[in-house]
PDB file of C-alpha atoms in Angstrom:
ATOM      1  CA  MET A   1      -7.037   3.686  15.825  1.00  0.00           C
ATOM      2  CA  LEU A   2      -4.760   3.033  13.641  1.00  0.00           C
ATOM      3  CA  PHE A   3      -1.248   1.807  14.351  1.00  0.00           C
ATOM      4  CA  ILE A   4       1.765   3.656  11.727  1.00  0.00           C
ATOM      5  CA  ILE A   5       5.516   3.496  11.752  1.00  0.00           C
ATOM      6  CA  MET A   6       7.414   4.411   9.316  1.00  0.00           C
ATOM      7  CA  MET A   7       9.898   2.439   7.590  1.00  0.00           C
ATOM      8  CA  ILE A   8      12.806   2.554   7.406  1.00  0.00           C
ATOM      9  CA  PRO A   9      14.336   2.197   3.794  1.00  0.00           C
ATOM     10  CA  LYS A  10      16.300  -0.461   2.696  1.00  0.00           C
ATOM     11  CA  GLU A  11      15.772  -0.106  -0.824  1.00  0.00           C
ATOM     12  CA  ILE A  12      15.516   2.381  -3.707  1.00  0.00           C
ATOM     13  CA  GLN A  13      12.158   1.993  -4.279  1.00  0.00           C
ATOM     14  CA  ARG A  14      11.323   2.276   0.202  1.00  0.00           C
ATOM     15  CA  TYR A  15      12.671   5.688  -0.516  1.00  0.00           C
ATOM     16  CA  MET A  16       9.197   7.347  -1.082  1.00  0.00           C
ATOM     17  CA  LEU A  17       7.245   8.257   0.931  1.00  0.00           C
ATOM     18  CA  PRO A  18       6.331   4.647   2.325  1.00  0.00           C
ATOM     19  CA  ILE A  19       4.052   4.893   5.717  1.00  0.00           C
ATOM     20  CA  ASP A  20       3.184   0.804   6.672  1.00  0.00           C
ATOM     21  CA  VAL A  21       0.478   0.864   8.701  1.00  0.00           C
ATOM     22  CA  SER A  22      -0.977  -1.429  12.035  1.00  0.00           C
ATOM     23  CA  SER A  23      -4.525  -1.295  14.102  1.00  0.00           C
ATOM     24  CA  LYS A  24      -4.512  -3.154  17.579  1.00  0.00           C
ATOM     25  CA  SER A  25      -6.541  -5.531  15.959  1.00  0.00           C
ATOM     26  CA  ALA A  26      -3.676  -6.902  14.201  1.00  0.00           C
ATOM     27  CA  ASN A  27      -1.448  -6.461  17.246  1.00  0.00           C
ATOM     28  CA  ASN A  28       0.438  -4.137  15.911  1.00  0.00           C
ATOM     29  CA  GLU A  29       2.119  -5.910  13.931  1.00  0.00           C
ATOM     30  CA  LEU A  30       2.772  -5.349  10.132  1.00  0.00           C
ATOM     31  CA  GLU A  31       1.288  -9.184   9.163  1.00  0.00           C
ATOM     32  CA  LEU A  32      -1.286 -10.291   6.564  1.00  0.00           C
ATOM     33  CA  ALA A  33      -4.157 -10.430   9.112  1.00  0.00           C
ATOM     34  CA  PHE A  34      -4.444  -7.124   8.475  1.00  0.00           C
ATOM     35  CA  ALA A  35      -5.736  -7.132   5.591  1.00  0.00           C
ATOM     36  CA  ASN A  36      -8.770  -9.066   7.180  1.00  0.00           C
ATOM     37  CA  THR A  37      -9.327  -6.315  10.451  1.00  0.00           C
ATOM     38  CA  LYS A  38     -11.373  -3.505  10.140  1.00  0.00           C
ATOM     39  CA  GLU A  39      -8.744  -1.445   9.629  1.00  0.00           C
ATOM     40  CA  GLY A  40      -7.171  -3.066   7.219  1.00  0.00           C
ATOM     41  CA  LYS A  41      -9.856  -3.005   4.988  1.00  0.00           C
ATOM     42  CA  TRP A  42     -10.374   0.701   5.413  1.00  0.00           C
ATOM     43  CA  LEU A  43      -7.675   1.545   4.329  1.00  0.00           C
ATOM     44  CA  ARG A  44      -7.919  -0.286   1.256  1.00  0.00           C
ATOM     45  CA  ASP A  45     -10.922   1.263   0.279  1.00  0.00           C
ATOM     46  CA  ASN A  46      -9.367   4.754   1.028  1.00  0.00           C
ATOM     47  CA  THR A  47      -5.970   5.437   0.614  1.00  0.00           C
ATOM     48  CA  GLN A  48      -6.390   6.525  -3.087  1.00  0.00           C
ATOM     49  CA  ARG A  49      -8.651   9.194  -1.160  1.00  0.00           C
ATOM     50  CA  ALA A  50      -5.897  10.903   0.175  1.00  0.00           C
ATOM     51  CA  GLY A  51      -3.559  10.164  -2.568  1.00  0.00           C
ATOM     52  CA  PHE A  52      -1.751   6.700  -0.979  1.00  0.00           C
ATOM     53  CA  ILE A  53      -1.446   3.587  -2.637  1.00  0.00           C
ATOM     54  CA  ILE A  54      -1.396  -0.079  -1.234  1.00  0.00           C
ATOM     55  CA  ARG A  55       1.408  -0.847  -2.934  1.00  0.00           C
ATOM     56  CA  TYR A  56       2.550  -4.489  -2.678  1.00  0.00           C
ATOM     57  CA  SER A  57      -1.218  -5.539  -3.831  1.00  0.00           C
ATOM     58  CA  LYS A  58      -2.317  -8.426  -3.578  1.00  0.00           C
ATOM     59  CA  GLY A  59      -1.809 -11.140  -7.005  1.00  0.00           C
ATOM     60  CA  LYS A  60       1.247  -8.776  -8.207  1.00  0.00           C
ATOM     61  CA  ASP A  61       3.851  -9.978  -6.618  1.00  0.00           C
ATOM     62  CA  SER A  62       5.670 -11.376 -10.282  1.00  0.00           C
ATOM     63  CA  ILE A  63       5.208  -7.132 -11.703  1.00  0.00           C
ATOM     64  CA  THR A  64       6.180  -4.611  -7.684  1.00  0.00           C
ATOM     65  CA  GLY A  65       9.258  -7.737  -6.874  1.00  0.00           C
ATOM     66  CA  TYR A  66       7.405  -7.703  -3.770  1.00  0.00           C
ATOM     67  CA  ALA A  67       5.683 -10.129  -1.284  1.00  0.00           C
ATOM     68  CA  TYR A  68       1.797  -8.382  -0.918  1.00  0.00           C
ATOM     69  CA  GLU A  69       1.281  -6.162   1.542  1.00  0.00           C
ATOM     70  CA  PRO A  70      -2.079  -4.951   2.869  1.00  0.00           C
ATOM     71  CA  TRP A  71      -0.612  -2.535   5.711  1.00  0.00           C
ATOM     72  CA  HIS A  72       2.354  -0.869   2.949  1.00  0.00           C
ATOM     73  CA  ILE A  73       0.954   2.300   1.415  1.00  0.00           C
ATOM     74  CA  ARG A  74       3.035   5.132  -0.486  1.00  0.00           C
ATOM     75  CA  TYR A  75       1.704   8.578  -1.380  1.00  0.00           C
ATOM     76  CA  VAL A  76       1.478   9.322  -5.003  1.00  0.00           C
ATOM     77  CA  GLY A  77      -0.510  11.611  -5.039  1.00  0.00           C
ATOM     78  CA  ASP A  78      -3.099  12.575  -7.845  1.00  0.00           C
ATOM     79  CA  ILE A  79      -2.633   9.351  -9.611  1.00  0.00           C
ATOM     80  CA  ALA A  80      -4.042   7.240  -6.390  1.00  0.00           C
ATOM     81  CA  GLU A  81      -6.867   7.501  -7.274  1.00  0.00           C
ATOM     82  CA  SER A  82      -6.347   6.085 -11.272  1.00  0.00           C
ATOM     83  CA  ILE A  83      -4.238   3.366 -10.129  1.00  0.00           C
ATOM     84  CA  TYR A  84      -7.504   1.982  -7.174  1.00  0.00           C
ATOM     85  CA  GLN A  85     -10.235   2.863 -10.088  1.00  0.00           C
ATOM     86  CA  GLU A  86      -8.065   0.479 -12.773  1.00  0.00           C
ATOM     87  CA  LYS A  87      -6.396  -1.811 -10.120  1.00  0.00           C
ATOM     88  CA  LEU A  88      -2.638  -1.580 -11.611  1.00  0.00           C
ATOM     89  CA  THR A  89       0.707  -1.821  -9.633  1.00  0.00           C
ATOM     90  CA  LEU A  90       1.759   1.577  -9.964  1.00  0.00           C
ATOM     91  CA  GLU A  91       4.375   0.034 -12.487  1.00  0.00           C
ATOM     92  CA  GLU A  92       2.105  -1.151 -14.925  1.00  0.00           C
ATOM     93  CA  TYR A  93       0.340   2.153 -14.377  1.00  0.00           C
ATOM     94  CA  MET A  94       3.324   4.099 -15.335  1.00  0.00           C
ATOM     95  CA  ASN A  95       3.896   1.715 -18.190  1.00  0.00           C
ATOM     96  CA  LEU A  96       0.473   2.696 -19.129  1.00  0.00           C
ATOM     97  CA  LYS A  97       1.610   6.556 -19.836  1.00  0.00           C
ATOM     98  CA  LYS A  98       5.500   5.884 -20.678  1.00  0.00           C
TER      99      LYS A  98
END
């Protein structure tokens, strides 16, 4: 079972439809180990099907300004599948669409 926490926004980027997700197998904590759990792998592979993306991708901190957060998802709607398939950040996707 997944444990979902709505994050209290600290800045404008965090106001836009974010959800933090954890699980019992990650001690319901928001930690990097979540990525290696069954639930974390499922989240990584399936969020785009519901219009979500992993907001802060591994190895993309120089683009997003944030370290990898496998638990932090954001709703982006129909563009989620393209972002997922092309392995882009939201910033990269938006720059391509300019």
